[in-house]
Amino acid sequence: MRKITPSEITLENHYLSRRQFMKAAGALTAGSLWLAACKGSETTPTPPLEGGTPPPEIAIITDELGDPANSLEDIINYNNYYEFTTSKTGVAELSKDFITSSWTVQVGGLVHNPKTYDVDDLLENFQQEERIYRLRCVEAWSMVIPWQGFPLASLLREVEPMGSAKYVRFETLYDPEQMPGQSSKWYQWPYVEGLRMDEAMHDLTLLATGIYGKQLLPQNGAPIRLVVPWKYGFKSIKSIVKIDLVEEQPTSLWMAAAPNEYGFYANVNPEVNHPRWSQASERRIGENKRRETLLFNGYAEEVASLYTGMDLRENY
Ligand code: MTE
């Protein structure tokens, strides 16, 4: 995975997704434009324009498979955040006044050096990187998102896990005054998620603080959320206030709500269907045709070895 230093992070309006670029190119001229094959986030050589001045250089941002990032508009207006609402298009409006300043994250449990971090200190003390990841929701929609953040592993190393720590348990803020969905009796609040220690220490596992070079907005889990790109999106818990290292496998909100539907591992697997729908394909937001879902969401090379010898159907 290519890492990008903060100085390279470009604001969203300097980016253009390939889809937007093709639209723009089509509008400019017919026949004289060409597209370069893109890998990662690269600047496209500007094509010559018939009899005119060359257009400005445009950075097309793609994931490592060459698929374009979703627009910021897509990413901030189509969300899952049950603390606010179960409507994907209603989260942005309902969460717009959510207070994300003076936020602390308490890191403790089976560690030698428990600490409470101010999010501003996390931003300053841990080098922020850009990671362009696919996000595959268990509901079979997906996006490509350019996150900023830092590996969870660097935070965990700082608190010095004890040998007895086997899992990491994460908790979202509990504040029904601000989060109306938390009054719903259907779920056990606060939202809880968990990872096995080796999953948590994996370099792909990110604590995200921004998208497209801007601070996270409330609908995406501001001020800090987890991103585990090879697992279904529900593992990527938002607005974290507490991280505990524990010995027992944590029970997540979704495991408690429907254990036959949502397991602890939740690795993206096209061969294991949800009891109510197929997981073989997905709808990439912004595309018309469905695309095939990839094992481990396309990150098998990086993470399959974490599960050697495990039955992925049993451990769904
Ligand atoms: N975290 C909390 N606290 N509450 C939620 O409802 N939804 C999850 C995950 N994290 C959720 C959450 C689900 S189902 C998905 S698909 C992703 O957030 C969606 O992230 P996004 O809205 O930033 O795309």
mmCIF file of C-alpha atoms and ligand atoms in Angstrom:
data_model
loop_
_atom_site.group_PDB
_atom_site.id
_atom_site.type_symbol
_atom_site.label_atom_id
_atom_site.label_comp_id
_atom_site.label_asym_id
_atom_site.label_seq_id
_atom_site.Cartn_x
_atom_site.Cartn_y
_atom_site.Cartn_z
ATOM 1 C CA MET A 1 0.000 0.000 0.000
ATOM 2 C CA ARG A 2 1.549 3.320 -1.028
ATOM 3 C CA LYS A 3 1.878 5.781 1.818
ATOM 4 C CA ILE A 4 1.602 9.481 1.182
ATOM 5 C CA THR A 5 3.075 12.125 3.441
ATOM 6 C CA PRO A 6 0.796 14.887 4.761
ATOM 7 C CA SER A 7 2.524 17.416 2.496
ATOM 8 C CA GLU A 8 1.302 15.437 -0.505
ATOM 9 C CA ILE A 9 -2.303 15.437 0.633
ATOM 10 C CA THR A 10 -4.323 17.408 -1.848
ATOM 11 C CA LEU A 11 -7.612 19.095 -1.154
ATOM 12 C CA GLU A 12 -10.679 17.502 -2.678
ATOM 13 C CA ASN A 13 -11.208 20.233 -5.228
ATOM 14 C CA HIS A 14 -7.791 19.418 -6.689
ATOM 15 C CA TYR A 15 -8.887 15.867 -7.262
ATOM 16 C CA LEU A 16 -11.214 14.665 -9.934
ATOM 17 C CA SER A 17 -12.463 11.136 -9.991
ATOM 18 C CA ARG A 18 -11.961 9.292 -13.263
ATOM 19 C CA ARG A 19 -15.717 9.377 -13.785
ATOM 20 C CA GLN A 20 -15.813 13.153 -13.443
ATOM 21 C CA PHE A 21 -12.688 13.457 -15.591
ATOM 22 C CA MET A 22 -14.246 11.490 -18.408
ATOM 23 C CA LYS A 23 -17.319 13.679 -18.216
ATOM 24 C CA ALA A 24 -15.152 16.803 -18.303
ATOM 25 C CA ALA A 25 -13.075 15.399 -21.136
ATOM 26 C CA GLY A 26 -16.199 14.602 -23.131
ATOM 27 C CA ALA A 27 -17.399 18.133 -22.651
ATOM 28 C CA LEU A 28 -14.123 19.651 -23.831
ATOM 29 C CA THR A 29 -13.633 18.026 -27.163
ATOM 30 C CA ALA A 30 -14.477 14.900 -29.080
ATOM 31 C CA GLY A 31 -11.745 12.702 -30.439
ATOM 32 C CA SER A 32 -8.600 14.532 -29.377
ATOM 33 C CA LEU A 33 -8.443 13.535 -25.721
ATOM 34 C CA TRP A 34 -6.927 10.439 -24.239
ATOM 35 C CA LEU A 35 -6.694 8.917 -20.794
ATOM 36 C CA ALA A 36 -3.570 7.457 -19.271
ATOM 37 C CA ALA A 37 -3.848 4.221 -17.348
ATOM 38 C CA CYS A 38 -3.865 5.218 -13.699
ATOM 39 C CA LYS A 39 -2.498 3.361 -10.698
ATOM 40 C CA GLY A 40 -2.745 4.855 -7.255
ATOM 41 C CA SER A 41 -3.182 8.582 -7.117
ATOM 42 C CA GLU A 42 -1.290 10.044 -10.021
ATOM 43 C CA THR A 43 -1.354 13.102 -12.141
ATOM 44 C CA THR A 44 -2.726 12.396 -15.567
ATOM 45 C CA PRO A 45 -0.580 13.741 -18.379
ATOM 46 C CA THR A 46 -2.681 16.470 -19.859
ATOM 47 C CA PRO A 47 -3.957 15.659 -23.309
ATOM 48 C CA PRO A 48 -3.530 18.139 -26.133
ATOM 49 C CA LEU A 49 -6.584 20.155 -27.021
ATOM 50 C CA GLU A 50 -7.408 20.887 -30.622
ATOM 51 C CA GLY A 51 -6.055 24.323 -31.370
ATOM 52 C CA GLY A 52 -6.323 25.522 -27.776
ATOM 53 C CA THR A 53 -4.216 25.965 -24.670
ATOM 54 C CA PRO A 54 -3.539 22.798 -22.656
ATOM 55 C CA PRO A 55 -5.951 22.238 -19.749
ATOM 56 C CA PRO A 56 -4.519 22.353 -16.213
ATOM 57 C CA GLU A 57 -3.009 19.189 -14.740
ATOM 58 C CA ILE A 58 -5.643 17.069 -13.056
ATOM 59 C CA ALA A 59 -4.972 14.456 -10.401
ATOM 60 C CA ILE A 60 -7.110 11.384 -10.851
ATOM 61 C CA ILE A 61 -7.371 9.414 -7.676
ATOM 62 C CA THR A 62 -7.868 5.655 -7.841
ATOM 63 C CA ASP A 63 -7.350 2.668 -5.593
ATOM 64 C CA GLU A 64 -4.530 0.237 -6.360
ATOM 65 C CA LEU A 65 -6.899 -1.767 -8.590
ATOM 66 C CA GLY A 66 -7.403 1.300 -10.779
ATOM 67 C CA ASP A 67 -10.944 2.058 -9.647
ATOM 68 C CA PRO A 68 -11.831 5.724 -9.140
ATOM 69 C CA ALA A 69 -12.464 7.165 -5.730
ATOM 70 C CA ASN A 70 -16.027 8.175 -5.006
ATOM 71 C CA SER A 71 -16.687 11.884 -4.898
ATOM 72 C CA LEU A 72 -16.785 13.680 -1.565
ATOM 73 C CA GLU A 73 -20.456 14.295 -2.286
ATOM 74 C CA ASP A 74 -21.117 10.530 -2.399
ATOM 75 C CA ILE A 75 -19.029 9.850 0.692
ATOM 76 C CA ILE A 76 -20.672 12.449 2.933
ATOM 77 C CA ASN A 77 -24.271 11.932 1.825
ATOM 78 C CA TYR A 78 -24.731 8.158 1.854
ATOM 79 C CA ASN A 79 -23.924 6.790 5.275
ATOM 80 C CA ASN A 80 -24.726 4.197 7.867
ATOM 81 C CA TYR A 81 -24.813 5.647 11.356
ATOM 82 C CA TYR A 82 -27.584 4.107 13.452
ATOM 83 C CA GLU A 83 -26.958 6.467 16.367
ATOM 84 C CA PHE A 84 -28.627 9.120 14.204
ATOM 85 C CA THR A 85 -30.967 7.296 11.869
ATOM 86 C CA THR A 86 -31.348 4.124 9.848
ATOM 87 C CA SER A 87 -31.833 6.245 6.714
ATOM 88 C CA LYS A 88 -28.608 6.425 4.731
ATOM 89 C CA THR A 89 -29.466 9.747 3.153
ATOM 90 C CA GLY A 90 -30.625 11.315 6.426
ATOM 91 C CA VAL A 91 -27.431 11.013 8.479
ATOM 92 C CA ALA A 92 -25.694 14.138 7.141
ATOM 93 C CA GLU A 93 -28.525 16.467 8.160
ATOM 94 C CA LEU A 94 -29.248 14.836 11.520
ATOM 95 C CA SER A 95 -25.595 14.764 12.581
ATOM 96 C CA LYS A 96 -24.571 18.222 11.398
ATOM 97 C CA ASP A 97 -24.504 19.757 14.905
ATOM 98 C CA PHE A 98 -22.826 16.789 16.583
ATOM 99 C CA ILE A 99 -20.057 18.167 18.821
ATOM 100 C CA THR A 100 -16.695 16.677 17.929
ATOM 101 C CA SER A 101 -14.372 19.163 19.672
ATOM 102 C CA SER A 102 -12.591 18.556 23.032
ATOM 103 C CA TRP A 103 -12.787 14.839 22.277
ATOM 104 C CA THR A 104 -10.777 12.294 24.190
ATOM 105 C CA VAL A 105 -10.090 8.626 23.559
ATOM 106 C CA GLN A 106 -9.369 6.482 26.584
ATOM 107 C CA VAL A 107 -7.014 3.581 25.853
ATOM 108 C CA GLY A 108 -6.710 0.975 28.587
ATOM 109 C CA GLY A 109 -7.440 -2.552 29.729
ATOM 110 C CA LEU A 110 -4.579 -5.038 29.506
ATOM 111 C CA VAL A 111 -1.825 -2.508 28.844
ATOM 112 C CA HIS A 112 1.210 -1.359 30.841
ATOM 113 C CA ASN A 113 0.758 2.275 29.940
ATOM 114 C CA PRO A 114 -2.935 3.300 29.861
ATOM 115 C CA LYS A 115 -3.506 6.763 28.430
ATOM 116 C CA THR A 116 -6.268 9.207 27.649
ATOM 117 C CA TYR A 117 -5.570 10.980 24.388
ATOM 118 C CA ASP A 118 -6.916 14.280 23.207
ATOM 119 C CA VAL A 119 -7.792 13.853 19.516
ATOM 120 C CA ASP A 120 -5.828 17.024 18.688
ATOM 121 C CA ASP A 121 -2.732 15.370 20.193
ATOM 122 C CA LEU A 122 -3.346 12.223 18.159
ATOM 123 C CA LEU A 123 -3.410 14.333 15.012
ATOM 124 C CA GLU A 124 -0.194 16.028 15.984
ATOM 125 C CA ASN A 125 1.771 13.127 17.414
ATOM 126 C CA PHE A 126 0.962 10.365 14.934
ATOM 127 C CA GLN A 127 2.019 10.918 11.355
ATOM 128 C CA GLN A 128 -1.111 11.194 9.218
ATOM 129 C CA GLU A 129 -1.048 9.191 6.002
ATOM 130 C CA GLU A 130 -3.392 8.885 3.053
ATOM 131 C CA ARG A 131 -4.902 5.461 2.369
ATOM 132 C CA ILE A 132 -7.253 4.867 -0.542
ATOM 133 C CA TYR A 133 -9.439 1.953 0.564
ATOM 134 C CA ARG A 134 -12.491 0.150 -0.708
ATOM 135 C CA LEU A 135 -15.349 0.119 1.818
ATOM 136 C CA ARG A 136 -17.748 -2.812 1.332
ATOM 137 C CA CYS A 137 -20.922 -2.644 3.400
ATOM 138 C CA VAL A 138 -22.552 -5.895 4.503
ATOM 139 C CA GLU A 139 -25.648 -4.560 2.695
ATOM 140 C CA ALA A 140 -23.771 -5.052 -0.624
ATOM 141 C CA TRP A 141 -22.967 -1.462 -1.582
ATOM 142 C CA SER A 142 -19.436 -0.143 -1.747
ATOM 143 C CA MET A 143 -17.283 2.944 -2.246
ATOM 144 C CA VAL A 144 -13.630 3.875 -2.695
ATOM 145 C CA ILE A 145 -12.610 6.401 -0.051
ATOM 146 C CA PRO A 146 -9.375 8.415 0.285
ATOM 147 C CA TRP A 147 -8.873 8.475 4.050
ATOM 148 C CA GLN A 148 -6.333 10.260 6.178
ATOM 149 C CA GLY A 149 -5.286 8.659 9.409
ATOM 150 C CA PHE A 150 -2.638 6.548 11.094
ATOM 151 C CA PRO A 151 -2.194 2.848 11.795
ATOM 152 C CA LEU A 152 -3.970 1.645 14.932
ATOM 153 C CA ALA A 153 -0.789 -0.370 15.605
ATOM 154 C CA SER A 154 1.214 2.784 16.339
ATOM 155 C CA LEU A 155 -1.248 3.798 19.051
ATOM 156 C CA LEU A 156 -1.378 0.297 20.542
ATOM 157 C CA ARG A 157 2.410 0.074 20.694
ATOM 158 C CA GLU A 158 2.504 3.283 22.707
ATOM 159 C CA VAL A 159 0.257 1.871 25.449
ATOM 160 C CA GLU A 160 2.318 -1.358 25.621
ATOM 161 C CA PRO A 161 -0.096 -4.295 25.426
ATOM 162 C CA MET A 162 0.328 -7.061 28.013
ATOM 163 C CA GLY A 163 0.917 -10.621 26.821
ATOM 164 C CA SER A 164 -2.562 -11.537 28.065
ATOM 165 C CA ALA A 165 -4.274 -9.093 25.645
ATOM 166 C CA LYS A 166 -5.937 -11.150 22.903
ATOM 167 C CA TYR A 167 -8.530 -8.740 21.495
ATOM 168 C CA VAL A 168 -9.203 -5.032 21.138
ATOM 169 C CA ARG A 169 -12.616 -3.669 22.039
ATOM 170 C CA PHE A 170 -13.832 -0.316 20.677
ATOM 171 C CA GLU A 171 -16.697 1.822 21.898
ATOM 172 C CA THR A 172 -18.558 4.748 20.285
ATOM 173 C CA LEU A 173 -19.740 7.754 22.320
ATOM 174 C CA TYR A 174 -22.973 7.191 24.240
ATOM 175 C CA ASP A 175 -24.970 10.436 24.235
ATOM 176 C CA PRO A 176 -28.683 9.974 23.452
ATOM 177 C CA GLU A 177 -29.213 13.752 23.709
ATOM 178 C CA GLN A 178 -27.030 14.243 20.664
ATOM 179 C CA MET A 179 -27.653 10.883 19.046
ATOM 180 C CA PRO A 180 -31.390 10.313 18.787
ATOM 181 C CA GLY A 181 -31.013 6.767 17.439
ATOM 182 C CA GLN A 182 -29.582 5.692 20.796
ATOM 183 C CA SER A 183 -33.096 5.915 22.227
ATOM 184 C CA SER A 184 -34.027 2.926 20.084
ATOM 185 C CA LYS A 185 -34.537 -0.185 22.171
ATOM 186 C CA TRP A 186 -33.660 -2.437 19.210
ATOM 187 C CA TYR A 187 -29.940 -2.213 19.858
ATOM 188 C CA GLN A 188 -27.640 -2.422 22.833
ATOM 189 C CA TRP A 189 -25.887 0.926 23.004
ATOM 190 C CA PRO A 190 -23.180 2.102 22.834
ATOM 191 C CA TYR A 191 -21.995 0.672 19.499
ATOM 192 C CA VAL A 192 -19.198 -1.793 20.237
ATOM 193 C CA GLU A 193 -16.794 -3.524 17.865
ATOM 194 C CA GLY A 194 -13.786 -5.745 18.261
ATOM 195 C CA LEU A 195 -10.725 -7.098 16.508
ATOM 196 C CA ARG A 196 -8.313 -9.892 17.266
ATOM 197 C CA MET A 197 -4.940 -8.526 18.377
ATOM 198 C CA ASP A 198 -3.138 -9.492 15.131
ATOM 199 C CA GLU A 199 -5.913 -7.892 13.045
ATOM 200 C CA ALA A 200 -5.633 -4.732 15.119
ATOM 201 C CA MET A 201 -1.844 -4.657 14.654
ATOM 202 C CA HIS A 202 -2.066 -5.181 10.875
ATOM 203 C CA ASP A 203 -0.728 -2.247 8.886
ATOM 204 C CA LEU A 204 -3.961 -1.889 6.875
ATOM 205 C CA THR A 205 -5.971 -1.209 10.043
ATOM 206 C CA LEU A 206 -6.388 2.524 10.267
ATOM 207 C CA LEU A 207 -7.646 5.099 12.731
ATOM 208 C CA ALA A 208 -9.116 7.621 10.318
ATOM 209 C CA THR A 209 -9.290 11.347 10.994
ATOM 210 C CA GLY A 210 -9.979 12.763 7.535
ATOM 211 C CA ILE A 211 -11.270 12.247 4.002
ATOM 212 C CA TYR A 212 -9.966 14.004 0.872
ATOM 213 C CA GLY A 213 -7.547 16.034 2.982
ATOM 214 C CA LYS A 214 -10.294 17.507 5.166
ATOM 215 C CA GLN A 215 -11.216 16.631 8.746
ATOM 216 C CA LEU A 216 -13.880 13.958 9.058
ATOM 217 C CA LEU A 217 -17.447 15.192 9.140
ATOM 218 C CA PRO A 218 -19.841 13.848 11.801
ATOM 219 C CA GLN A 219 -21.622 11.534 9.338
ATOM 220 C CA ASN A 220 -18.359 9.706 8.616
ATOM 221 C CA GLY A 221 -17.468 9.187 12.287
ATOM 222 C CA ALA A 222 -15.730 12.387 13.371
ATOM 223 C CA PRO A 223 -13.483 13.043 15.031
ATOM 224 C CA ILE A 224 -11.919 9.571 14.872
ATOM 225 C CA ARG A 225 -13.104 6.199 13.566
ATOM 226 C CA LEU A 226 -11.725 2.809 12.696
ATOM 227 C CA VAL A 227 -11.274 1.569 9.111
ATOM 228 C CA VAL A 228 -10.664 -2.145 8.510
ATOM 229 C CA PRO A 229 -10.861 -2.438 4.719
ATOM 230 C CA TRP A 230 -10.994 -6.239 4.344
ATOM 231 C CA LYS A 231 -14.012 -6.558 6.648
ATOM 232 C CA TYR A 232 -17.623 -5.535 6.168
ATOM 233 C CA GLY A 233 -18.133 -1.851 6.882
ATOM 234 C CA PHE A 234 -19.894 -2.392 10.203
ATOM 235 C CA LYS A 235 -16.544 -3.320 11.792
ATOM 236 C CA SER A 236 -15.308 0.213 11.010
ATOM 237 C CA ILE A 237 -16.759 1.799 14.155
ATOM 238 C CA LYS A 238 -17.306 5.554 14.217
ATOM 239 C CA SER A 239 -16.709 8.297 16.797
ATOM 240 C CA ILE A 240 -14.579 6.213 19.146
ATOM 241 C CA VAL A 241 -14.206 7.245 22.800
ATOM 242 C CA LYS A 242 -12.767 4.070 24.309
ATOM 243 C CA ILE A 243 -10.314 1.373 23.249
ATOM 244 C CA ASP A 244 -9.657 -1.546 25.614
ATOM 245 C CA LEU A 245 -7.306 -4.464 25.261
ATOM 246 C CA VAL A 246 -9.046 -7.544 26.609
ATOM 247 C CA GLU A 247 -8.651 -11.284 26.972
ATOM 248 C CA GLU A 248 -12.120 -12.401 25.848
ATOM 249 C CA GLN A 249 -13.608 -11.935 22.383
ATOM 250 C CA PRO A 250 -15.805 -8.806 22.588
ATOM 251 C CA THR A 251 -19.484 -9.019 21.649
ATOM 252 C CA SER A 252 -20.249 -6.331 19.088
ATOM 253 C CA LEU A 253 -23.565 -4.472 18.802
ATOM 254 C CA TRP A 254 -24.355 -6.468 15.671
ATOM 255 C CA MET A 255 -23.466 -9.843 17.196
ATOM 256 C CA ALA A 256 -25.774 -9.063 20.115
ATOM 257 C CA ALA A 257 -28.569 -7.896 17.792
ATOM 258 C CA ALA A 258 -28.483 -10.827 15.332
ATOM 259 C CA PRO A 259 -25.794 -13.461 16.039
ATOM 260 C CA ASN A 260 -26.957 -15.669 13.151
ATOM 261 C CA GLU A 261 -26.448 -12.803 10.692
ATOM 262 C CA TYR A 262 -23.353 -11.005 11.935
ATOM 263 C CA GLY A 263 -20.255 -12.771 13.221
ATOM 264 C CA PHE A 264 -17.186 -11.477 14.980
ATOM 265 C CA TYR A 265 -14.859 -11.806 11.990
ATOM 266 C CA ALA A 266 -17.079 -10.294 9.276
ATOM 267 C CA ASN A 267 -14.389 -10.719 6.620
ATOM 268 C CA VAL A 268 -15.694 -9.818 3.170
ATOM 269 C CA ASN A 269 -16.351 -13.173 1.526
ATOM 270 C CA PRO A 270 -18.338 -13.552 -1.713
ATOM 271 C CA GLU A 271 -18.869 -17.243 -0.962
ATOM 272 C CA VAL A 272 -20.602 -16.816 2.359
ATOM 273 C CA ASN A 273 -24.001 -15.253 1.911
ATOM 274 C CA HIS A 274 -25.864 -13.196 4.439
ATOM 275 C CA PRO A 275 -28.886 -15.277 5.500
ATOM 276 C CA ARG A 276 -31.128 -12.782 3.680
ATOM 277 C CA TRP A 277 -29.076 -11.878 0.567
ATOM 278 C CA SER A 278 -26.133 -12.881 -1.590
ATOM 279 C CA GLN A 279 -22.682 -11.443 -0.955
ATOM 280 C CA ALA A 280 -21.344 -12.494 -4.380
ATOM 281 C CA SER A 281 -21.703 -9.044 -5.921
ATOM 282 C CA GLU A 282 -22.056 -5.423 -4.911
ATOM 283 C CA ARG A 283 -23.270 -2.051 -6.106
ATOM 284 C CA ARG A 284 -20.453 0.503 -6.240
ATOM 285 C CA ILE A 285 -22.054 3.846 -5.467
ATOM 286 C CA GLY A 286 -22.052 5.853 -8.699
ATOM 287 C CA GLU A 287 -22.041 2.822 -10.996
ATOM 288 C CA ASN A 288 -24.985 1.197 -12.753
ATOM 289 C CA LYS A 289 -23.731 -2.335 -13.213
ATOM 290 C CA ARG A 290 -23.098 -4.583 -10.224
ATOM 291 C CA ARG A 291 -19.536 -5.769 -9.772
ATOM 292 C CA GLU A 292 -18.199 -8.999 -8.292
ATOM 293 C CA THR A 293 -17.251 -8.900 -4.654
ATOM 294 C CA LEU A 294 -13.630 -9.833 -3.993
ATOM 295 C CA LEU A 295 -12.455 -12.151 -1.218
ATOM 296 C CA PHE A 296 -11.271 -10.008 1.705
ATOM 297 C CA ASN A 297 -12.511 -7.052 -0.369
ATOM 298 C CA GLY A 298 -9.450 -7.381 -2.614
ATOM 299 C CA TYR A 299 -6.904 -7.406 0.232
ATOM 300 C CA ALA A 300 -6.335 -11.197 0.323
ATOM 301 C CA GLU A 301 -2.642 -10.880 -0.455
ATOM 302 C CA GLU A 302 -2.156 -8.742 2.621
ATOM 303 C CA VAL A 303 -4.454 -10.460 5.118
ATOM 304 C CA ALA A 304 -5.304 -14.065 4.122
ATOM 305 C CA SER A 305 -2.412 -15.388 6.233
ATOM 306 C CA LEU A 306 -4.128 -14.077 9.385
ATOM 307 C CA TYR A 307 -6.738 -16.810 8.906
ATOM 308 C CA THR A 308 -4.618 -19.791 7.877
ATOM 309 C CA GLY A 309 -6.220 -23.006 9.098
ATOM 310 C CA MET A 310 -9.502 -21.310 10.004
ATOM 311 C CA ASP A 311 -12.815 -22.303 8.458
ATOM 312 C CA LEU A 312 -14.057 -19.008 7.023
ATOM 313 C CA ARG A 313 -17.628 -20.308 6.826
ATOM 314 C CA GLU A 314 -17.655 -21.258 10.480
ATOM 315 C CA ASN A 315 -15.879 -18.042 11.499
ATOM 316 C CA TYR A 316 -18.033 -15.635 9.509
HETATM 317 N N1 MTE B 1 -20.286 3.052 13.601
HETATM 318 C C1 MTE B 1 -21.238 3.432 14.456
HETATM 319 N N2 MTE B 1 -20.899 3.916 15.661
HETATM 320 N N3 MTE B 1 -22.573 3.323 14.149
HETATM 321 C C2 MTE B 1 -22.978 2.797 12.950
HETATM 322 O O1 MTE B 1 -24.198 2.697 12.707
HETATM 323 N N4 MTE B 1 -22.302 1.812 10.810
HETATM 324 C C3 MTE B 1 -21.269 0.959 10.199
HETATM 325 C C4 MTE B 1 -19.898 1.624 10.213
HETATM 326 N N5 MTE B 1 -19.626 2.205 11.505
HETATM 327 C C5 MTE B 1 -21.976 2.375 12.023
HETATM 328 C C6 MTE B 1 -20.612 2.548 12.378
HETATM 329 C C7 MTE B 1 -21.603 0.556 8.839
HETATM 330 S S1 MTE B 1 -22.840 -0.605 8.670
HETATM 331 C C8 MTE B 1 -20.926 1.015 7.753
HETATM 332 S S2 MTE B 1 -21.204 0.381 6.192
HETATM 333 C C9 MTE B 1 -19.938 2.108 7.863
HETATM 334 O O2 MTE B 1 -19.856 2.617 9.188
HETATM 335 C C10 MTE B 1 -20.311 3.237 6.923
HETATM 336 O O3 MTE B 1 -19.342 4.254 6.975
HETATM 337 P P1 MTE B 1 -19.596 5.595 6.173
HETATM 338 O O4 MTE B 1 -20.950 6.098 6.516
HETATM 339 O O5 MTE B 1 -18.499 6.526 6.588
HETATM 340 O O6 MTE B 1 -19.498 5.228 4.704
#
